[in-house]
PDB file of N, CA and C in Angstrom:
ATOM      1  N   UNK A 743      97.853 103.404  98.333  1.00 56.00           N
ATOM      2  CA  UNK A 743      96.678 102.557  98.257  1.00 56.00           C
ATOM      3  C   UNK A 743      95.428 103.333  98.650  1.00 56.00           C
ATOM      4  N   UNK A 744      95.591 104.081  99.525  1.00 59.00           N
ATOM      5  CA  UNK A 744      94.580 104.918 100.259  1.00 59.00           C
ATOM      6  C   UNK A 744      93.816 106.037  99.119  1.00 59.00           C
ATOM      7  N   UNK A 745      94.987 106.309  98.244  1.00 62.00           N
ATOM      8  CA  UNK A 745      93.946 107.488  97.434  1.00 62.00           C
ATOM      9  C   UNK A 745      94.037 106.837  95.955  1.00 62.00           C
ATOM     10  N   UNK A 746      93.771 105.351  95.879  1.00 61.00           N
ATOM     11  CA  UNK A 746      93.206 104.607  94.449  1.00 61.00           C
ATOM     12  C   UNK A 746      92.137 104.513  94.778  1.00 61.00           C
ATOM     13  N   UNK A 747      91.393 104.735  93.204  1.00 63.00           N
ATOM     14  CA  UNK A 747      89.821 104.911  93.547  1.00 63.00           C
ATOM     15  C   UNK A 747      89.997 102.953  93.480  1.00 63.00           C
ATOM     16  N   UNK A 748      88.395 102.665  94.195  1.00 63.00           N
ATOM     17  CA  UNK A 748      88.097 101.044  94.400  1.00 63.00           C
ATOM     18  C   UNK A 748      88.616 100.226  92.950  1.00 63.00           C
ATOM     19  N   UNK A 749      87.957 100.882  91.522  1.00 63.00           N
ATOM     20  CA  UNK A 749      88.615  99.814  90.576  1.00 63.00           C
ATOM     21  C   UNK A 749      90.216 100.049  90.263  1.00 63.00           C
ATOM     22  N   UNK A 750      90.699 100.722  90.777  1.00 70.00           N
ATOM     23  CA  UNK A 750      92.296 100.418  90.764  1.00 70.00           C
ATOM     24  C   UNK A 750      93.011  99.519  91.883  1.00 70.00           C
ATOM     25  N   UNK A 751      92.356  99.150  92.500  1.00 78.00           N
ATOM     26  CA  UNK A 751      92.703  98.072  93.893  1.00 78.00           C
ATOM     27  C   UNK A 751      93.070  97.059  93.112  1.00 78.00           C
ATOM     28  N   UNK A 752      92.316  95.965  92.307  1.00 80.00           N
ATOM     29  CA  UNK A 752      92.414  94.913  92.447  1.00 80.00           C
ATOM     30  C   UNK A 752      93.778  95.138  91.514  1.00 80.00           C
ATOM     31  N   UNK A 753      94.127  96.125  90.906  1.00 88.00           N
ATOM     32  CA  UNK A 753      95.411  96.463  89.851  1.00 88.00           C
ATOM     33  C   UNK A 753      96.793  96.624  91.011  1.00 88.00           C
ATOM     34  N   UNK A 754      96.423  97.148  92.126  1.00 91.00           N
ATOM     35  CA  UNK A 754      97.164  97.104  93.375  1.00 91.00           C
ATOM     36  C   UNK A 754      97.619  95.911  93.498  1.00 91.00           C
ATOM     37  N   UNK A 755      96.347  94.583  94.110  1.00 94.00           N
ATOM     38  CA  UNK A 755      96.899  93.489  95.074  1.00 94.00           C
ATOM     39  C   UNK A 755      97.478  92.522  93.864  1.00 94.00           C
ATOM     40  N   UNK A 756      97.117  93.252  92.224  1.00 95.00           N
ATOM     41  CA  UNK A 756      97.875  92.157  91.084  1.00 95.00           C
ATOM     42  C   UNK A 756      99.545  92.766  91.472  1.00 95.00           C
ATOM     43  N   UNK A 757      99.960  93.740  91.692  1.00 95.00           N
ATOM     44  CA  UNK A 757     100.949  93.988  92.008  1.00 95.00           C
ATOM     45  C   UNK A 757     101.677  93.347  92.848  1.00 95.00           C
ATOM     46  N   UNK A 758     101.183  93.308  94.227  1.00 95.00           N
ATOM     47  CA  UNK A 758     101.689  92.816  95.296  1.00 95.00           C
ATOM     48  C   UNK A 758     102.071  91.331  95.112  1.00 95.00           C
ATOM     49  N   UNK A 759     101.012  90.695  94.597  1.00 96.00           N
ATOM     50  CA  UNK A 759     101.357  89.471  94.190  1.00 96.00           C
ATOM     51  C   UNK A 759     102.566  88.815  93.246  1.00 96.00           C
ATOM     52  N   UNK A 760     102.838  90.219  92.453  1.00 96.00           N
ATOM     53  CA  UNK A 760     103.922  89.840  91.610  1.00 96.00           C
ATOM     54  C   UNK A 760     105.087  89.785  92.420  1.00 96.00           C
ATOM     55  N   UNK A 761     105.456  91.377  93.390  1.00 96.00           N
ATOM     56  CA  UNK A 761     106.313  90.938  94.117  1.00 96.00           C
ATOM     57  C   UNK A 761     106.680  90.082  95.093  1.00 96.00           C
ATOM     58  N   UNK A 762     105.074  89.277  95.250  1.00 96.00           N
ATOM     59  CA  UNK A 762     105.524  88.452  96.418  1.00 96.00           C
ATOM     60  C   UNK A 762     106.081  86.879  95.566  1.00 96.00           C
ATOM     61  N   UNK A 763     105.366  86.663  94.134  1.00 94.00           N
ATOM     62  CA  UNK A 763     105.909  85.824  93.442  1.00 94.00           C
ATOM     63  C   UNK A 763     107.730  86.057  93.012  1.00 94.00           C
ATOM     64  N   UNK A 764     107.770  86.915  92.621  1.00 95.00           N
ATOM     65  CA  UNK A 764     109.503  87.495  92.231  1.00 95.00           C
ATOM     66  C   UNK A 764     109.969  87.148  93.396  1.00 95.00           C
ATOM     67  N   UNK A 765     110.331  87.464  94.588  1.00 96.00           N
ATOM     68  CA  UNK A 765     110.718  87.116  95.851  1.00 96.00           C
ATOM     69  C   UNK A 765     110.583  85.833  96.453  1.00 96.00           C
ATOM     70  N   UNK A 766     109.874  85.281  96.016  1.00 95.00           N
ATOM     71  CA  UNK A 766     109.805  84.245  96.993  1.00 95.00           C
ATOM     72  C   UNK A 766     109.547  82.608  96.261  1.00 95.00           C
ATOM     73  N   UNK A 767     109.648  81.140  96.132  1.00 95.00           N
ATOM     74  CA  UNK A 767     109.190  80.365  95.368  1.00 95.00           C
ATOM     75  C   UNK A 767     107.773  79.923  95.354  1.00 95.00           C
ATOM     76  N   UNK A 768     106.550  80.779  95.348  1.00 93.00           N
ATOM     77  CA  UNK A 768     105.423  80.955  95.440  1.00 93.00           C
ATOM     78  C   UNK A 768     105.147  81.447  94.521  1.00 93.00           C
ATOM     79  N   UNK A 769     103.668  80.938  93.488  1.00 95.00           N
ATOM     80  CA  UNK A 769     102.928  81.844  92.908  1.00 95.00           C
ATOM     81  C   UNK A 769     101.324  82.262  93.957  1.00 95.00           C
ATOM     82  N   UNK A 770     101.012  83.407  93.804  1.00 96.00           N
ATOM     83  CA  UNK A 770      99.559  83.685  94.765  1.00 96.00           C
ATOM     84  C   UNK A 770      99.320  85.105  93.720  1.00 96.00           C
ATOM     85  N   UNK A 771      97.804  84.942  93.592  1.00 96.00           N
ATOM     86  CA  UNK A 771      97.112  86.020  92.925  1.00 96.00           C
ATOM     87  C   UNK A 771      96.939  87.027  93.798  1.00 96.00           C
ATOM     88  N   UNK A 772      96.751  88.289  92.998  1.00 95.00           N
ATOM     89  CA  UNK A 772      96.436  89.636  93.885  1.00 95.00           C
ATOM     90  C   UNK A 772      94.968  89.141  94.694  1.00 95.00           C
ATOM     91  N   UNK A 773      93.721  88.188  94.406  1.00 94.00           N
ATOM     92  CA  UNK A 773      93.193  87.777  95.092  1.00 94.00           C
ATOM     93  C   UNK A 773      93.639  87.550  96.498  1.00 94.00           C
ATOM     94  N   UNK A 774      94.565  86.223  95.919  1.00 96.00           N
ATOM     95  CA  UNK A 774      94.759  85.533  97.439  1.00 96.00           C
ATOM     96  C   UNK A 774      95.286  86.549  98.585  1.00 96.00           C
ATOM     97  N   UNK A 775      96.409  87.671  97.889  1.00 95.00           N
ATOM     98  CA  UNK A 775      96.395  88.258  98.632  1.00 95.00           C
ATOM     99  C   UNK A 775      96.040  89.452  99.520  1.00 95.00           C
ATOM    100  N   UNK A 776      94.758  89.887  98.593  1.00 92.00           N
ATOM    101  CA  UNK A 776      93.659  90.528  99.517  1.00 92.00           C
ATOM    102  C   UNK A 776      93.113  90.385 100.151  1.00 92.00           C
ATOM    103  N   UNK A 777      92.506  88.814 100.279  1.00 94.00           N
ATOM    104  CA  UNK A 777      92.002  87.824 101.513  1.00 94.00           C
ATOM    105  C   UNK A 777      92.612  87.446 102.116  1.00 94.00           C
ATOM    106  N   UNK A 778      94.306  87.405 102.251  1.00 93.00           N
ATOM    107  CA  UNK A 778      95.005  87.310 103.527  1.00 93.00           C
ATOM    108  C   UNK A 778      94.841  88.794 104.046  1.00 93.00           C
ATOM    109  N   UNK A 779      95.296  89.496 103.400  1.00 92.00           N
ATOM    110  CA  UNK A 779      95.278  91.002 104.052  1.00 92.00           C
ATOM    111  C   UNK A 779      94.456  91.097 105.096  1.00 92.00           C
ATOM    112  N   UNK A 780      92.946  90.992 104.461  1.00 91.00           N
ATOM    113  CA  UNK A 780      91.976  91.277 105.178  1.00 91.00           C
ATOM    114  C   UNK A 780      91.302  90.458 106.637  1.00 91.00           C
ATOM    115  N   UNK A 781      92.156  89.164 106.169  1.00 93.00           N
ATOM    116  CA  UNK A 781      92.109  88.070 107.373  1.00 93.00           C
ATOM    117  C   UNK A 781      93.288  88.671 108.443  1.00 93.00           C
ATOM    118  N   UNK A 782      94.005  89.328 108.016  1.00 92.00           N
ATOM    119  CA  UNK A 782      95.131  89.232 109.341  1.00 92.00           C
ATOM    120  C   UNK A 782      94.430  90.569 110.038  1.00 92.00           C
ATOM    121  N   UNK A 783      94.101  92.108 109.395  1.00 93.00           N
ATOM    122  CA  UNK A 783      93.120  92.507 109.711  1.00 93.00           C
ATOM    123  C   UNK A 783      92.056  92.483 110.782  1.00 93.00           C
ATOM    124  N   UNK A 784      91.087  91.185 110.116  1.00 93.00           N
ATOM    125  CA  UNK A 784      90.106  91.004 111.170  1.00 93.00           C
ATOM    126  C   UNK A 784      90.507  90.191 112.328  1.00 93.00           C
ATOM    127  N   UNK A 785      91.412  89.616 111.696  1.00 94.00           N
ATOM    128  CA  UNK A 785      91.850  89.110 113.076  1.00 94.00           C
ATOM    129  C   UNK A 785      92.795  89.610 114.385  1.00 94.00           C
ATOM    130  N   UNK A 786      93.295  90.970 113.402  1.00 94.00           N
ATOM    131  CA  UNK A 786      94.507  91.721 114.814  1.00 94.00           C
ATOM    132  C   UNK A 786      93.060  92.636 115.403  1.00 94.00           C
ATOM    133  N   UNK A 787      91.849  93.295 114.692  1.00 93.00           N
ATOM    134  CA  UNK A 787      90.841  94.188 115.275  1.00 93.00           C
ATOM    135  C   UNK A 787      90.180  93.431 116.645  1.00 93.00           C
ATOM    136  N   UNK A 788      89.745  92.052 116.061  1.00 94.00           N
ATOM    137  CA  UNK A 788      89.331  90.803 116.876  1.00 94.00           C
ATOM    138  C   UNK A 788      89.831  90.682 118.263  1.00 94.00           C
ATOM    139  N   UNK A 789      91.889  90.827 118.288  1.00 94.00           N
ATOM    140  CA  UNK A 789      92.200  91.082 119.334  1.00 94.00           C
ATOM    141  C   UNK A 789      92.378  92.126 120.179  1.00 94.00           C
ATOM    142  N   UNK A 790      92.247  93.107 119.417  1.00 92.00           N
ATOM    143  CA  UNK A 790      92.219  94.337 119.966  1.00 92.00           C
ATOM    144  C   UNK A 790      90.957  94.667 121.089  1.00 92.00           C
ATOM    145  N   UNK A 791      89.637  94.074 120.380  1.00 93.00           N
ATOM    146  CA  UNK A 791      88.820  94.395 121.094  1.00 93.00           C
ATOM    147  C   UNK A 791      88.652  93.290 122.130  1.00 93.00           C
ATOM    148  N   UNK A 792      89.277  91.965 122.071  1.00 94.00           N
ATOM    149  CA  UNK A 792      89.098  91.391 123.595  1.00 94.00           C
ATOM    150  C   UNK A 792      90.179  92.347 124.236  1.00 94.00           C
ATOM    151  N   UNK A 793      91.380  92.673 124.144  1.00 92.00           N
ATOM    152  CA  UNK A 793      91.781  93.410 124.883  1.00 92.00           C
ATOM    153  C   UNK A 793      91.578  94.261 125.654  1.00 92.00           C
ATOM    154  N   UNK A 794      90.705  95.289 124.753  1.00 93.00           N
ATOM    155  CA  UNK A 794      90.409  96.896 125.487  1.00 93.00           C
ATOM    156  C   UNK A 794      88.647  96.323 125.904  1.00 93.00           C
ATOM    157  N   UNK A 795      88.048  94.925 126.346  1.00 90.00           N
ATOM    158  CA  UNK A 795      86.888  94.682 126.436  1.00 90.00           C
ATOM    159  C   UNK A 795      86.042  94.813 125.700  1.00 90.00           C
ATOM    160  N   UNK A 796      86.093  94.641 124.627  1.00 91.00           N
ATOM    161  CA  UNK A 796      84.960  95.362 123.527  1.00 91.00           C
ATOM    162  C   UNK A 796      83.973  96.230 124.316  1.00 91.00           C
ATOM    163  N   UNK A 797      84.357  97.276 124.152  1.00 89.00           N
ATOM    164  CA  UNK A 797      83.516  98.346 124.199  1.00 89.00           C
ATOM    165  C   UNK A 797      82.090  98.763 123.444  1.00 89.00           C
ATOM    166  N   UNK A 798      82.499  98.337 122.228  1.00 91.00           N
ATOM    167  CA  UNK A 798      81.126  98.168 121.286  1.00 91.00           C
ATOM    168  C   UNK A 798      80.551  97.023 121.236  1.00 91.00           C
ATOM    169  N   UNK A 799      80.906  96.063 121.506  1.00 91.00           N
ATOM    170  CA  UNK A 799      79.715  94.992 122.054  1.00 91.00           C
ATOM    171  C   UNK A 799      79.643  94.267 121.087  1.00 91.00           C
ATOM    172  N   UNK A 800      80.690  93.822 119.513  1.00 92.00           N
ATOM    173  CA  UNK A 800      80.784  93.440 118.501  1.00 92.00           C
ATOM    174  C   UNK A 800      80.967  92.301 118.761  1.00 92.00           C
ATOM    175  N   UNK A 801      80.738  91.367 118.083  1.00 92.00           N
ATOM    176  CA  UNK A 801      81.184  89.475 118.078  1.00 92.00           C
ATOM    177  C   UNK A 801      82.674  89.637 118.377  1.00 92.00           C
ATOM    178  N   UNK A 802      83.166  88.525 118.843  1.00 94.00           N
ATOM    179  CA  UNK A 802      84.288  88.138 119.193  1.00 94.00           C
ATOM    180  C   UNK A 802      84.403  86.783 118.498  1.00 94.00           C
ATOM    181  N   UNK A 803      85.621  86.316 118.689  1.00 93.00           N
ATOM    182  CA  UNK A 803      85.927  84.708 118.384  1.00 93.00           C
ATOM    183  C   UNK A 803      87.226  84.374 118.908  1.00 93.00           C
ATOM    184  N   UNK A 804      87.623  83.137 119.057  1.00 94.00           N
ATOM    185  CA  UNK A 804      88.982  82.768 119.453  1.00 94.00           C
ATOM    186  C   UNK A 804      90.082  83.243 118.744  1.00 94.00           C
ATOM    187  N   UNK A 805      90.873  83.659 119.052  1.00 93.00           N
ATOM    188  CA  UNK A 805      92.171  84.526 117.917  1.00 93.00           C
ATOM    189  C   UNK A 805      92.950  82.601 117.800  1.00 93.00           C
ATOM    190  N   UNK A 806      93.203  82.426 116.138  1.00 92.00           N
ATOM    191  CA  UNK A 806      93.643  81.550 115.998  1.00 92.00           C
ATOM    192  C   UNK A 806      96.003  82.101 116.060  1.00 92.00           C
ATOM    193  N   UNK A 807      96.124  80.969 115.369  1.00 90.00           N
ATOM    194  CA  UNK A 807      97.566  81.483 116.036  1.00 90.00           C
ATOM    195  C   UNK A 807      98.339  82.422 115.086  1.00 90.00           C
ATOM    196  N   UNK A 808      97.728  82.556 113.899  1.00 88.00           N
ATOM    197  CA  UNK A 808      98.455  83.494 113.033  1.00 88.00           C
ATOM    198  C   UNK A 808      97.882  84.785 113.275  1.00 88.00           C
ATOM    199  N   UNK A 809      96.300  85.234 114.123  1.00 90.00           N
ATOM    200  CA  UNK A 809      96.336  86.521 114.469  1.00 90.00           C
ATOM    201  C   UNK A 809      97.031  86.646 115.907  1.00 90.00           C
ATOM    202  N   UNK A 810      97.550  85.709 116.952  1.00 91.00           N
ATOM    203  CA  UNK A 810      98.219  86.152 118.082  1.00 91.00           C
ATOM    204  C   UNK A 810      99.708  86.385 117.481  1.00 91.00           C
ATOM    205  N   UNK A 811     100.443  85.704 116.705  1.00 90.00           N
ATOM    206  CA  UNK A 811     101.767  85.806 116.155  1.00 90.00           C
ATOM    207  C   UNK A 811     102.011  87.157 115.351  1.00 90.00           C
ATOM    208  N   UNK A 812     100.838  87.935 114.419  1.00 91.00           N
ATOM    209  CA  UNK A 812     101.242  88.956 113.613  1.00 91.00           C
ATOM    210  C   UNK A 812     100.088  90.111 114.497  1.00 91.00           C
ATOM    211  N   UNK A 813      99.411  89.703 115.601  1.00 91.00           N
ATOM    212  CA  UNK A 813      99.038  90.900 116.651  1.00 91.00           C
ATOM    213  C   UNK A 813     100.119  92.264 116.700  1.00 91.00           C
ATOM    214  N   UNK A 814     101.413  91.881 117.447  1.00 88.00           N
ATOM    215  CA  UNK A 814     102.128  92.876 117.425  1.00 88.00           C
ATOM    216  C   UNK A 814     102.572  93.326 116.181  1.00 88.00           C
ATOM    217  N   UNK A 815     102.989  93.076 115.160  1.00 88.00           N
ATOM    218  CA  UNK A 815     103.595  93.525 113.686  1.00 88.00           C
ATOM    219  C   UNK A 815     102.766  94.695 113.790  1.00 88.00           C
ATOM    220  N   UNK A 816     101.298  94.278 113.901  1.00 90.00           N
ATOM    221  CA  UNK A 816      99.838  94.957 113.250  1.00 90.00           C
ATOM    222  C   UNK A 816      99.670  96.448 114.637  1.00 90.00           C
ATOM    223  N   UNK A 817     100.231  96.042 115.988  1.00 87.00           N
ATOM    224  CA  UNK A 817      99.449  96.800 116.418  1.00 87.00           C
ATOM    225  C   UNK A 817      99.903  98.309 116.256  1.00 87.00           C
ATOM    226  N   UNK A 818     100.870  98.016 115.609  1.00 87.00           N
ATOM    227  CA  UNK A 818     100.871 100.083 114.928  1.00 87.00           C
ATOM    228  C   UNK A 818      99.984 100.502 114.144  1.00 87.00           C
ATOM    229  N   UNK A 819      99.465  99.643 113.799  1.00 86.00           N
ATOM    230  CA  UNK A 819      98.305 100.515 113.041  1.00 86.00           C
ATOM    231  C   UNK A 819      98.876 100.808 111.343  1.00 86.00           C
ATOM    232  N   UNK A 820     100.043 100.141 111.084  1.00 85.00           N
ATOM    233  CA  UNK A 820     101.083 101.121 109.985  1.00 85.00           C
ATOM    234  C   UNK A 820      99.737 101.369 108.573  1.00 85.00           C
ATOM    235  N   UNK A 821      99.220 100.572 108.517  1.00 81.00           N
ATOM    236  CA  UNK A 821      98.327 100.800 107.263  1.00 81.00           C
ATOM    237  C   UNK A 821      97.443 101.631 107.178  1.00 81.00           C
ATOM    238  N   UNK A 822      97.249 102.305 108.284  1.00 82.00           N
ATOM    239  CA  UNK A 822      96.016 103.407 108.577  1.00 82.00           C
ATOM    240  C   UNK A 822      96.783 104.706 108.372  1.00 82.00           C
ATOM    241  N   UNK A 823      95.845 105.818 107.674  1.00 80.00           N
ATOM    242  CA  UNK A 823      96.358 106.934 107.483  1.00 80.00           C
ATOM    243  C   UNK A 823      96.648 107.690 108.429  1.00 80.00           C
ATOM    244  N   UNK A 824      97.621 108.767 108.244  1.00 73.00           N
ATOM    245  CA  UNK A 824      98.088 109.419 109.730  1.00 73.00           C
ATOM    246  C   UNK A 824      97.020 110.537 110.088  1.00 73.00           C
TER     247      UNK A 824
END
């Protein structure tokens, strides 16, 4: 994902979506699931920084319960390059 240029993305999350349709009794567009992506995202960074005090001094908000539940999954970092 990391080395598709930007207009091959949305050809990406049409992917993902297929497998998450094949797998599962759900249909969801590569949309929907770029805006979850990016919601679980802002919401594991969200907790990160009440954690370590926000250091940068960025907005905060209440972590609702699907970023405290997939916090740990996320906190490896696995999607970030090594």
């Amino acid at each position: 994902f990391e080395n598709a240029s930007n207009h091959e993305h949305s050809g990406l999350w049409d992917q993902i979506s297929l497998q998450i349709s094949n797998t599962n009794p759900i249909q969801v567009s590569g949309r929907q699931c770029q805006i979850k992506w990016n919601a679980l995202v802002r919401g594991y960074k969200n907790i990160r920084r009440i954690r370590i005090e926000n250091p940068e001094g960025l907005p905060l908000r209440s972590p609702n319960r699907y970023d405290i539940e997939f916090y740990e999954m996320m906190e490896e970092e696995f999607w970030l390059p090594q």
